[in-house]
Coordinates of C-alpha atoms (C1' of nucleotides) and ligand atoms in Angstrom, one line a residue:
Chain R
M1 CA 100.6 126.8 127.4
N2 CA 102.8 126.1 124.2
T3 CA 102.7 122.2 124.9
I4 CA 105.4 120.0 124.1
R5 CA 104.2 117.9 121.3
S6 CA 104.9 114.1 121.1
P7 CA 106.5 113.0 117.7
Q8 CA 103.2 113.5 115.4
P9 CA 101.4 110.3 114.3
P10 CA 102.6 110.2 110.6
P11 CA 99.2 111.9 108.9
S12 CA 99.4 109.2 106.1
L13 CA 99.2 110.6 102.8
T14 CA 96.2 110.5 100.5
R15 CA 96.3 108.5 97.3
S16 CA 96.6 111.8 95.4
V17 CA 99.5 113.2 97.5
E18 CA 101.4 110.0 97.0
D19 CA 100.7 110.1 93.2
Y20 CA 101.9 113.7 93.0
L21 CA 105.3 112.9 95.1
K22 CA 106.0 110.0 92.5
S23 CA 105.6 112.1 89.6
V24 CA 107.5 115.1 91.0
F25 CA 110.6 112.4 91.9
H26 CA 110.3 110.9 88.0
L27 CA 110.3 114.4 86.5
T28 CA 113.1 115.6 88.4
S29 CA 115.4 112.5 88.2
Q30 CA 117.6 114.0 85.8
G31 CA 118.0 117.2 88.1
G32 CA 115.7 120.4 87.8
F33 CA 112.6 121.4 88.3
A34 CA 109.3 119.5 87.8
T35 CA 107.1 121.8 85.9
T36 CA 103.2 122.3 86.5
S37 CA 102.2 121.2 83.2
D38 CA 104.5 118.1 82.9
I39 CA 103.0 116.9 86.5
A40 CA 99.4 117.8 84.9
E41 CA 100.2 115.9 81.9
M42 CA 101.5 112.9 83.8
L43 CA 98.4 112.5 86.3
D44 CA 96.4 113.5 83.9
V45 CA 94.7 116.6 85.6
A46 CA 94.5 120.2 84.8
P47 CA 97.2 122.6 85.2
P48 CA 95.2 124.6 87.9
S49 CA 95.0 121.5 90.1
V50 CA 98.6 121.1 90.1
S51 CA 98.9 124.3 91.1
G52 CA 96.5 123.9 94.1
M53 CA 98.5 120.9 95.3
M54 CA 101.9 122.1 95.1
K55 CA 100.8 124.7 97.3
R56 CA 99.5 122.1 100.0
L57 CA 102.4 120.1 99.4
S58 CA 105.0 122.9 100.1
E59 CA 102.9 123.9 103.1
T60 CA 103.3 120.6 104.6
G61 CA 107.3 120.8 103.9
L62 CA 107.0 117.8 100.9
I63 CA 108.2 120.1 98.1
E64 CA 110.0 123.0 97.4
H65 CA 107.9 125.6 95.1
V66 CA 109.6 128.3 93.0
P67 CA 106.8 130.2 91.5
Y68 CA 106.6 130.0 87.8
R69 CA 109.7 127.7 87.7
G70 CA 108.5 124.5 89.3
V71 CA 108.9 122.3 92.2
Q72 CA 111.4 119.9 93.8
L73 CA 111.1 117.4 96.4
T74 CA 112.3 118.1 100.1
P75 CA 114.1 115.2 101.7
Q76 CA 111.0 114.4 103.3
G77 CA 109.2 114.3 100.0
R78 CA 111.9 112.3 98.3
R79 CA 111.7 109.4 101.0
A80 CA 107.9 109.4 101.0
A81 CA 108.6 109.3 97.2
L82 CA 110.8 106.5 97.2
Q83 CA 108.9 104.4 99.8
M84 CA 105.8 104.6 97.0
I85 CA 108.0 103.7 94.3
R86 CA 109.4 100.8 96.2
R87 CA 105.9 99.5 97.3
H88 CA 104.8 99.7 93.4
R89 CA 107.9 97.8 92.1
I90 CA 107.9 95.1 94.9
L91 CA 103.9 94.8 94.0
E92 CA 104.5 94.5 90.3
S93 CA 107.4 92.0 91.0
Y94 CA 105.1 89.8 93.3
L95 CA 102.2 89.8 90.8
T96 CA 104.5 88.9 88.1
S97 CA 106.5 86.0 90.0
K98 CA 103.8 84.6 92.6
L99 CA 100.3 85.4 90.8
G100 CA 101.2 84.7 87.3
Y101 CA 100.5 88.1 86.0
D102 CA 101.7 89.4 82.3
W103 CA 104.2 91.9 82.7
G104 CA 102.0 94.3 80.9
D105 CA 99.3 94.2 83.4
V106 CA 101.2 94.9 86.5
H107 CA 101.6 98.2 86.5
V108 CA 97.6 99.3 86.5
E109 CA 97.0 97.4 89.3
A110 CA 100.3 98.2 91.2
E111 CA 99.1 101.9 90.7
R112 CA 96.1 101.2 93.1
L113 CA 97.6 98.9 95.4
E114 CA 100.5 101.0 96.3
H115 CA 98.1 103.4 98.3
A116 CA 96.4 100.3 100.4
V117 CA 99.3 98.1 101.4
S118 CA 101.0 98.3 104.5
E119 CA 104.8 98.5 105.0
K120 CA 104.5 95.3 106.6
L121 CA 102.8 93.6 103.7
I122 CA 105.5 95.1 101.4
E123 CA 108.3 93.6 103.4
R124 CA 106.5 90.2 103.6
M125 CA 106.1 90.4 99.9
A126 CA 109.9 91.3 99.4
D127 CA 110.9 88.6 101.7
A128 CA 108.9 85.8 100.1
L129 CA 110.9 87.1 96.5
G130 CA 114.1 86.9 98.0
E131 CA 114.6 90.7 98.2
P132 CA 114.5 91.4 94.2
R133 CA 116.7 94.5 93.3
Y134 CA 114.7 94.9 89.8
D135 CA 111.1 94.9 89.0
P136 CA 109.7 93.1 85.8
H137 CA 110.5 95.9 83.6
G138 CA 114.0 96.2 85.0
A139 CA 113.5 99.2 87.2
P140 CA 115.5 99.4 90.3
I141 CA 113.6 98.8 93.5
P142 CA 114.5 101.1 96.5
T143 CA 115.9 99.6 99.5
A144 CA 113.5 99.5 102.6
A145 CA 115.9 102.6 104.0
G146 CA 115.1 104.4 100.8
E147 CA 118.3 104.1 98.6
I148 CA 117.9 103.6 94.6
E149 CA 120.4 102.7 92.2
E150 CA 121.0 105.5 89.5
A151 CA 122.2 104.3 86.2
E152 CA 122.8 106.0 83.1
L153 CA 120.7 104.5 80.5
V154 CA 120.1 105.5 76.9
P155 CA 116.9 105.1 75.0
L156 CA 117.5 102.6 72.1
A157 CA 116.0 105.2 69.9
E158 CA 119.0 107.6 70.9
S159 CA 121.9 104.7 71.0
E160 CA 124.8 105.1 68.9
V161 CA 125.0 102.7 65.6
G162 CA 127.4 100.0 66.1
S163 CA 127.4 99.8 69.6
S164 CA 126.8 96.7 71.7
L165 CA 124.3 97.4 74.4
V166 CA 122.3 95.6 77.2
L167 CA 118.6 96.0 77.3
Q168 CA 118.0 97.2 81.0
E169 CA 114.8 98.6 81.6
V170 CA 111.5 99.0 79.7
G171 CA 108.8 101.9 80.3
D172 CA 106.1 100.1 82.1
E173 CA 102.6 101.8 81.3
H174 CA 101.8 100.2 78.1
P175 CA 100.1 96.8 78.2
A176 CA 99.9 96.3 74.6
R177 CA 103.5 97.4 73.9
L178 CA 105.0 95.4 76.4
H179 CA 103.0 92.4 75.3
Y180 CA 104.5 92.9 71.9
L181 CA 108.2 93.4 73.0
A182 CA 108.0 90.3 75.0
E183 CA 106.9 88.7 71.9
Q184 CA 110.3 90.2 70.2
G185 CA 112.0 88.8 72.8
L186 CA 113.2 92.6 73.8
T187 CA 112.7 92.1 77.4
P188 CA 115.3 93.4 80.3
G189 CA 118.8 91.6 80.2
V190 CA 118.8 90.9 76.4
R191 CA 121.8 91.8 74.5
L192 CA 121.7 93.6 71.4
T193 CA 123.8 95.4 68.6
V194 CA 122.7 98.6 66.9
I195 CA 122.9 97.6 63.3
D196 CA 121.6 100.6 61.8
R197 CA 118.9 103.4 62.0
Q198 CA 116.5 105.1 59.4
P199 CA 116.6 108.7 59.2
F200 CA 113.7 110.9 60.0
N201 CA 112.7 109.1 63.2
G202 CA 112.8 105.8 61.5
P203 CA 113.1 102.4 63.1
T204 CA 116.3 101.0 64.8
I205 CA 117.6 97.9 63.8
V206 CA 119.1 95.6 66.5
R207 CA 120.7 92.1 66.5
L208 CA 120.0 90.2 69.4
G209 CA 122.1 87.8 71.2
D210 CA 120.9 84.8 69.3
G211 CA 121.5 86.3 66.0
T212 CA 118.2 87.3 65.0
T213 CA 117.2 90.7 64.2
R214 CA 114.4 93.0 64.9
V215 CA 113.4 96.3 63.3
V216 CA 112.1 98.4 66.2
G217 CA 110.2 101.8 65.6
Q218 CA 110.9 105.1 67.5
E219 CA 107.9 104.9 69.5
L220 CA 109.0 101.5 70.8
A221 CA 112.8 102.1 70.7
L222 CA 112.1 105.4 72.9
L223 CA 111.0 102.9 75.8
L224 CA 114.0 100.5 75.4
F225 CA 116.4 101.8 77.8
C226 CA 120.0 100.4 77.4
R227 CA 123.6 100.2 79.0
S228 CA 126.6 100.2 76.9
S229 CA 128.0 96.8 77.3
D230 CA 131.3 97.3 75.1
G231 CA 133.5 96.6 77.8
E232 CA 132.1 93.0 78.4
Chain M
M1 CA 68.6 113.5 70.6
N2 CA 68.2 111.1 73.2
T3 CA 70.9 108.5 72.2
I4 CA 70.8 105.2 73.3
R5 CA 73.5 104.6 75.8
S6 CA 75.7 101.8 75.7
P7 CA 75.9 99.5 79.2
Q8 CA 77.2 102.2 81.4
P9 CA 80.7 101.6 82.5
P10 CA 80.3 100.7 86.4
P11 CA 80.8 104.0 88.3
S12 CA 83.1 102.1 90.5
L13 CA 82.1 103.0 94.0
T14 CA 84.6 104.9 96.6
R15 CA 85.9 103.4 99.7
S16 CA 83.3 104.8 102.0
V17 CA 80.5 103.6 99.8
E18 CA 81.7 100.3 99.7
D19 CA 82.4 100.0 103.4
Y20 CA 78.5 101.1 104.2
L21 CA 77.2 98.6 102.1
K22 CA 79.3 96.0 104.1
S23 CA 77.8 97.3 107.2
V24 CA 74.1 97.2 105.7
F25 CA 74.8 93.8 104.8
H26 CA 76.1 92.5 108.4
L27 CA 73.5 94.5 110.1
T28 CA 70.8 92.9 108.2
S29 CA 71.7 89.5 108.2
Q30 CA 69.3 88.6 110.5
G31 CA 66.7 90.2 108.4
G32 CA 64.8 93.7 109.3
F33 CA 66.6 97.3 108.9
A34 CA 70.0 98.4 109.7
T35 CA 69.5 101.5 111.7
T36 CA 71.6 104.7 111.4
S37 CA 73.0 104.4 114.5
D38 CA 74.2 100.9 114.5
I39 CA 75.6 101.6 111.3
A40 CA 77.5 105.0 112.6
E41 CA 78.8 103.0 115.5
M42 CA 79.9 100.0 113.2
L43 CA 81.9 102.6 110.8
D44 CA 82.8 105.0 113.5
V45 CA 81.2 108.2 111.9
A46 CA 78.7 110.3 113.5
P47 CA 74.6 109.6 112.8
P48 CA 74.3 112.6 110.5
S49 CA 77.0 111.3 108.1
V50 CA 75.4 108.2 107.8
S51 CA 72.1 110.1 107.3
G52 CA 73.8 111.7 104.1
M53 CA 75.2 108.5 102.6
M54 CA 71.9 106.8 103.0
K55 CA 70.2 109.5 100.8
R56 CA 73.1 109.3 98.3
L57 CA 73.1 105.5 98.0
S58 CA 69.1 105.4 97.7
E59 CA 69.5 107.7 95.2
T60 CA 71.7 105.5 93.4
G61 CA 69.7 102.5 94.1
L62 CA 71.9 100.6 96.4
I63 CA 70.0 100.9 99.3
E64 CA 66.1 101.3 100.1
H65 CA 65.5 103.7 102.7
V66 CA 62.6 104.0 105.2
P67 CA 62.8 107.3 106.6
Y68 CA 63.3 107.2 110.6
R69 CA 62.9 103.2 110.1
G70 CA 66.5 102.2 108.6
V71 CA 67.9 100.9 105.6
Q72 CA 67.9 97.6 103.3
L73 CA 70.2 96.9 100.5
T74 CA 68.4 96.5 97.1
P75 CA 69.5 93.4 95.1
Q76 CA 72.2 95.8 93.5
G77 CA 73.4 96.6 96.5
R78 CA 73.5 93.5 97.7
R79 CA 75.7 92.2 94.9
A80 CA 78.1 94.7 95.6
A81 CA 78.2 94.1 99.3
L82 CA 78.9 90.3 98.7
Q83 CA 81.5 91.3 96.3
M84 CA 83.3 93.3 98.8
I85 CA 82.8 90.2 101.3
R86 CA 84.4 87.9 99.2
R87 CA 87.4 90.3 98.5
H88 CA 88.0 90.9 102.2
R89 CA 87.8 87.3 102.8
I90 CA 89.6 85.8 100.2
L91 CA 92.6 88.7 101.3
E92 CA 92.5 87.4 104.7
S93 CA 93.1 83.9 103.7
Y94 CA 95.6 84.7 101.2
L95 CA 97.6 86.8 103.8
T96 CA 97.2 84.0 106.4
S97 CA 98.1 81.2 104.2
K98 CA 100.7 82.6 101.5
L99 CA 102.4 85.7 103.6
G100 CA 102.5 84.1 106.8
Y101 CA 100.3 86.8 108.7
D102 CA 98.6 86.2 112.1
W103 CA 95.1 85.7 112.1
G104 CA 94.7 88.8 114.6
D105 CA 96.4 91.1 112.1
V106 CA 94.6 90.0 108.7
H107 CA 91.3 91.9 109.4
V108 CA 92.8 95.5 109.4
E109 CA 94.9 95.0 106.2
A110 CA 92.1 93.4 104.3
E111 CA 89.8 96.5 105.4
R112 CA 92.1 98.8 103.2
L113 CA 93.1 96.1 100.2
E114 CA 89.3 95.5 99.5
H115 CA 88.9 98.5 98.2
A116 CA 92.1 98.4 95.9
V117 CA 92.4 95.0 94.6
S118 CA 90.9 93.9 91.2
E119 CA 88.5 91.3 90.8
K120 CA 91.3 89.7 88.3
L121 CA 93.7 89.6 91.4
I122 CA 91.0 88.5 93.9
E123 CA 90.4 85.5 91.6
R124 CA 94.0 84.6 91.3
M125 CA 94.2 84.5 95.0
A126 CA 91.4 82.4 95.1
D127 CA 92.7 80.0 92.6
A128 CA 96.2 79.9 94.3
L129 CA 94.6 78.9 97.4
G130 CA 92.4 76.3 95.9
E131 CA 89.2 78.2 96.1
P132 CA 88.8 78.2 99.8
R133 CA 85.2 78.4 101.2
Y134 CA 85.8 79.7 104.8
D135 CA 88.2 82.7 105.7
P136 CA 90.6 82.2 108.6
H137 CA 88.2 83.2 111.2
G138 CA 85.8 80.7 109.8
A139 CA 83.4 82.9 108.0
P140 CA 82.0 81.7 104.6
I141 CA 83.2 83.4 101.7
P142 CA 80.8 84.1 98.8
T143 CA 81.2 82.7 95.5
A144 CA 82.3 85.0 92.7
A145 CA 78.6 84.6 91.5
G146 CA 77.3 86.2 94.9
E147 CA 76.4 83.0 96.7
I148 CA 76.9 82.7 100.4
E149 CA 76.4 80.0 102.7
E150 CA 74.1 81.1 105.6
A151 CA 74.3 79.1 108.8
E152 CA 72.5 79.3 112.2
L153 CA 75.0 79.7 114.6
V154 CA 74.8 80.6 118.4
P155 CA 77.4 82.7 120.5
L156 CA 78.9 80.3 123.1
A157 CA 77.9 83.1 125.6
E158 CA 74.2 81.9 124.5
S159 CA 74.5 78.3 124.3
E160 CA 72.9 75.7 126.4
V161 CA 74.6 74.0 129.2
G162 CA 75.3 70.8 128.4
S163 CA 75.4 71.1 124.6
S164 CA 78.1 69.8 122.1
L165 CA 79.1 72.3 119.9
V166 CA 81.6 72.8 117.2
L167 CA 83.3 76.3 117.1
Q168 CA 82.6 77.4 113.6
E169 CA 83.5 81.4 113.5
V170 CA 85.1 83.9 115.5
G171 CA 84.8 87.7 115.2
D172 CA 87.7 88.8 113.4
E173 CA 88.1 92.6 114.2
H174 CA 90.0 92.2 117.7
P175 CA 93.8 91.3 117.2
A176 CA 94.5 90.9 120.9
R177 CA 91.5 88.8 121.7
L178 CA 92.1 86.6 118.8
H179 CA 95.8 86.2 119.5
Y180 CA 94.5 84.9 123.1
L181 CA 91.7 82.7 121.6
A182 CA 94.8 80.9 119.4
E183 CA 96.8 80.5 122.3
Q184 CA 93.7 78.7 123.9
G185 CA 93.2 76.7 121.2
L186 CA 89.7 78.2 120.4
T187 CA 90.3 78.1 116.6
P188 CA 87.4 77.2 114.1
G189 CA 86.8 73.5 113.8
V190 CA 87.4 72.6 117.5
R191 CA 84.8 70.8 119.4
L192 CA 83.6 71.8 122.8
T193 CA 81.1 71.0 125.3
V194 CA 79.4 73.4 127.5
I195 CA 79.8 72.2 131.0
D196 CA 78.6 75.2 133.1
R197 CA 78.0 79.1 133.1
Q198 CA 78.6 81.5 136.0
P199 CA 75.3 83.5 136.6
F200 CA 75.2 87.4 136.1
N201 CA 77.0 87.4 132.5
G202 CA 79.6 85.4 133.8
P203 CA 82.0 83.0 132.1
T204 CA 81.0 79.9 130.2
I205 CA 82.9 76.6 130.9
V206 CA 83.7 74.2 128.4
R207 CA 85.4 70.9 127.9
L208 CA 87.6 71.0 124.4
G209 CA 87.9 67.9 122.4
D210 CA 91.7 67.1 123.9
G211 CA 89.9 66.8 127.3
T212 CA 91.2 70.3 128.8
T213 CA 88.9 73.0 129.9
R214 CA 88.6 76.4 129.1
V215 CA 86.9 78.9 131.3
V216 CA 85.7 81.8 128.6
G217 CA 84.5 84.9 129.8
Q218 CA 81.2 86.5 128.3
E219 CA 83.1 89.0 126.3
L220 CA 85.1 86.5 124.3
A221 CA 82.4 83.8 124.5
L222 CA 80.1 86.2 122.6
L223 CA 82.7 86.4 119.6
L224 CA 82.5 82.5 119.6
F225 CA 80.1 81.4 117.4
C226 CA 79.0 77.8 117.3
R227 CA 76.7 75.2 115.8
S228 CA 75.3 72.2 117.3
S229 CA 77.1 68.9 117.0
D230 CA 74.8 66.7 119.0
G231 CA 73.8 64.5 116.0
E232 CA 77.6 63.5 114.9
Chain E
dA1 C1' 112.0 148.6 74.9
dC2 C1' 108.0 146.3 74.2
dA3 C1' 104.6 143.1 72.0
dG4 C1' 103.1 138.7 71.8
dT5 C1' 102.6 134.0 73.2
dG6 C1' 102.6 130.3 76.3
dC7 C1' 102.8 128.7 80.9
dA8 C1' 101.6 129.4 85.8
dT9 C1' 98.5 131.2 89.0
dT10 C1' 94.6 133.2 91.2
dA11 C1' 89.4 133.2 91.3
dG12 C1' 85.6 131.1 91.9
dC13 C1' 82.9 126.7 91.6
dC14 C1' 81.7 122.1 92.5
dT15 C1' 81.1 116.9 94.9
dA16 C1' 81.9 113.6 98.2
dG17 C1' 82.1 112.7 102.9
dA18 C1' 83.2 114.4 107.3
dC19 C1' 81.3 117.3 111.3
dT20 C1' 78.2 120.1 115.1
dA21 C1' 74.1 122.0 116.6
dA22 C1' 69.4 122.4 115.7
dA23 C1' 64.9 120.5 114.6
dT24 C1' 61.6 116.8 113.9
dT25 C1' 59.6 112.3 114.4
dT26 C1' 58.8 108.1 117.2
dC27 C1' 57.5 105.7 120.9
dA28 C1' 57.3 104.4 125.6
dA29 C1' 55.4 105.8 129.8
dC30 C1' 52.2 108.0 132.4
Chain F
dG1 C1' 46.1 111.8 125.1
dT2 C1' 50.2 113.9 126.6
dT3 C1' 54.9 114.0 127.5
dG4 C1' 59.4 113.4 127.5
dA5 C1' 63.6 110.7 125.8
dA6 C1' 65.9 108.8 122.2
dA7 C1' 66.6 108.1 117.6
dT8 C1' 66.9 110.5 113.3
dT9 C1' 67.1 114.3 110.0
dT10 C1' 68.2 118.7 108.4
dA11 C1' 70.9 123.0 108.2
dG12 C1' 75.1 124.8 107.8
dT13 C1' 80.0 124.3 108.0
dC14 C1' 84.8 122.6 106.6
dT15 C1' 88.5 120.3 103.7
dA16 C1' 90.5 117.8 100.1
dG17 C1' 90.8 117.8 95.5
dG18 C1' 88.9 118.3 91.3
dC19 C1' 87.2 121.8 87.0
dT20 C1' 87.0 126.3 83.9
dA21 C1' 87.8 131.0 83.1
dA22 C1' 90.6 134.7 84.0
dT23 C1' 94.5 136.9 85.1
dG24 C1' 99.7 137.8 85.6
dC25 C1' 104.2 136.6 84.7
dA26 C1' 108.5 135.7 81.8
dC27 C1' 110.9 134.7 78.1
dT28 C1' 111.3 135.2 72.7
dG29 C1' 111.8 138.0 68.8
dT30 C1' 111.7 142.6 66.9
Ligands
MN1 MN1 105.0 100.4 87.2
MN2 MN1 99.0 105.1 92.3
MN3 MN1 87.7 90.8 108.6
MN4 MN1 86.8 98.5 103.9

DNA sequence: ACAGTGCATTAGCCTAGACTAAATTTCAAC
DNA sequence: GTTGAAATTTAGTCTAGGCTAATGCACTGT
């Protein structure tokens, strides 16, 4: 018979699949492959679970798997990943702006909600917020069409002593660290000058826009992604 | 060793379990048992799936199962069910009030979100709304402590001809019906007088507060839950 | 060239939660 | 009381997505 199929109703991805796709996206954002063990660590599952999932995902055409090398997203997988990232970041923005959430608490909430919200709800939230371009941690929000801004950012921990920077984006997964950073005034948009750095993975010392200084240990300085502001 | 266990971290119910508990709650709200086939129909699963789940739920102490008779919620199951119903109804209220959702569309959205939101998010939404007591369909919202208002309502289809009623609550699961009812001005709070009813499951004729009349077919009249307003 | 090591994969098992088909129980009707 | 229909449960199967233990591959160093 070989009946012509009507345009398949989108099979709706599971929560697990959606989180795997996001992980692959993040791990390949600098190009290259995402490895089994990196994905396993990011999602806190055992490596064989990843192998199993990668097999299923490549059968459904969401990723390309090169055995023993790693995986990359197909265009279809990338679209799905960017959609999830848009959901996540719009949710974080909405919770922060409209429901008084602390920026340290939104990530964990968004991590669950992103799998349950409809496209329609996300667009209503985006609309209520005025189509925000960045989430509360400074990460760019993909458009509904699946475009995302790519910036070259350097972690403060790896910045050049003497450079003038703008803090652009902060790693969003650690509530306690975020809480502390906010107290220190280290939030996206702040200007800073790198005064010094201690050796042996020591702290970075910065001067803020208001003239005060901060001593930032390496662990935190690795979470602070900056762009150069020399030309400004 | 027999170590003393600290107060078990709540095992966090699955989406399925949460929906089964809600079904049992609704089916037993008039007392008695929820039957396997009623639950199966309400959740659109096969009866053996229900039997299987009922077994698991009675093992975890959420329901009491009398074989071949049906099930009832334990106090623990009832608490969990009421918590889900609170979440569902707060979500419906929030989507309607704050994000411009049509009252016909909120149910399906809430049906998914109720399993993903945290207690904290629900309470923030409730707070933003001013602790609403009824959802957009007129259903009472349980308190955070697990209290729910119980009213004796009669479906318009079974009301007495000649009586004066207030439309209190409308079945919330059918977007198209809800859309139509809103057009007809048949929304919670409206006063109506039952003028007549045609025989053989025919329509009920009502006069609204503004003097206009409506002819309501039985299928819809079964969704309109009213309380008497004779004394007012 | 080859041994060793570390990562990746396979093999095999488990649970939740669906399903269908078969067996069992209940209950109403005779 | 027996019988038959309807509801319920059991038996057996399936998929998704985890896990551990065992095996296989690839690169590094000699
Ligand atoms: Mn986040
Ligand atoms: Mn997630
Ligand atoms: Mn509802
Ligand atoms: Mn639900």
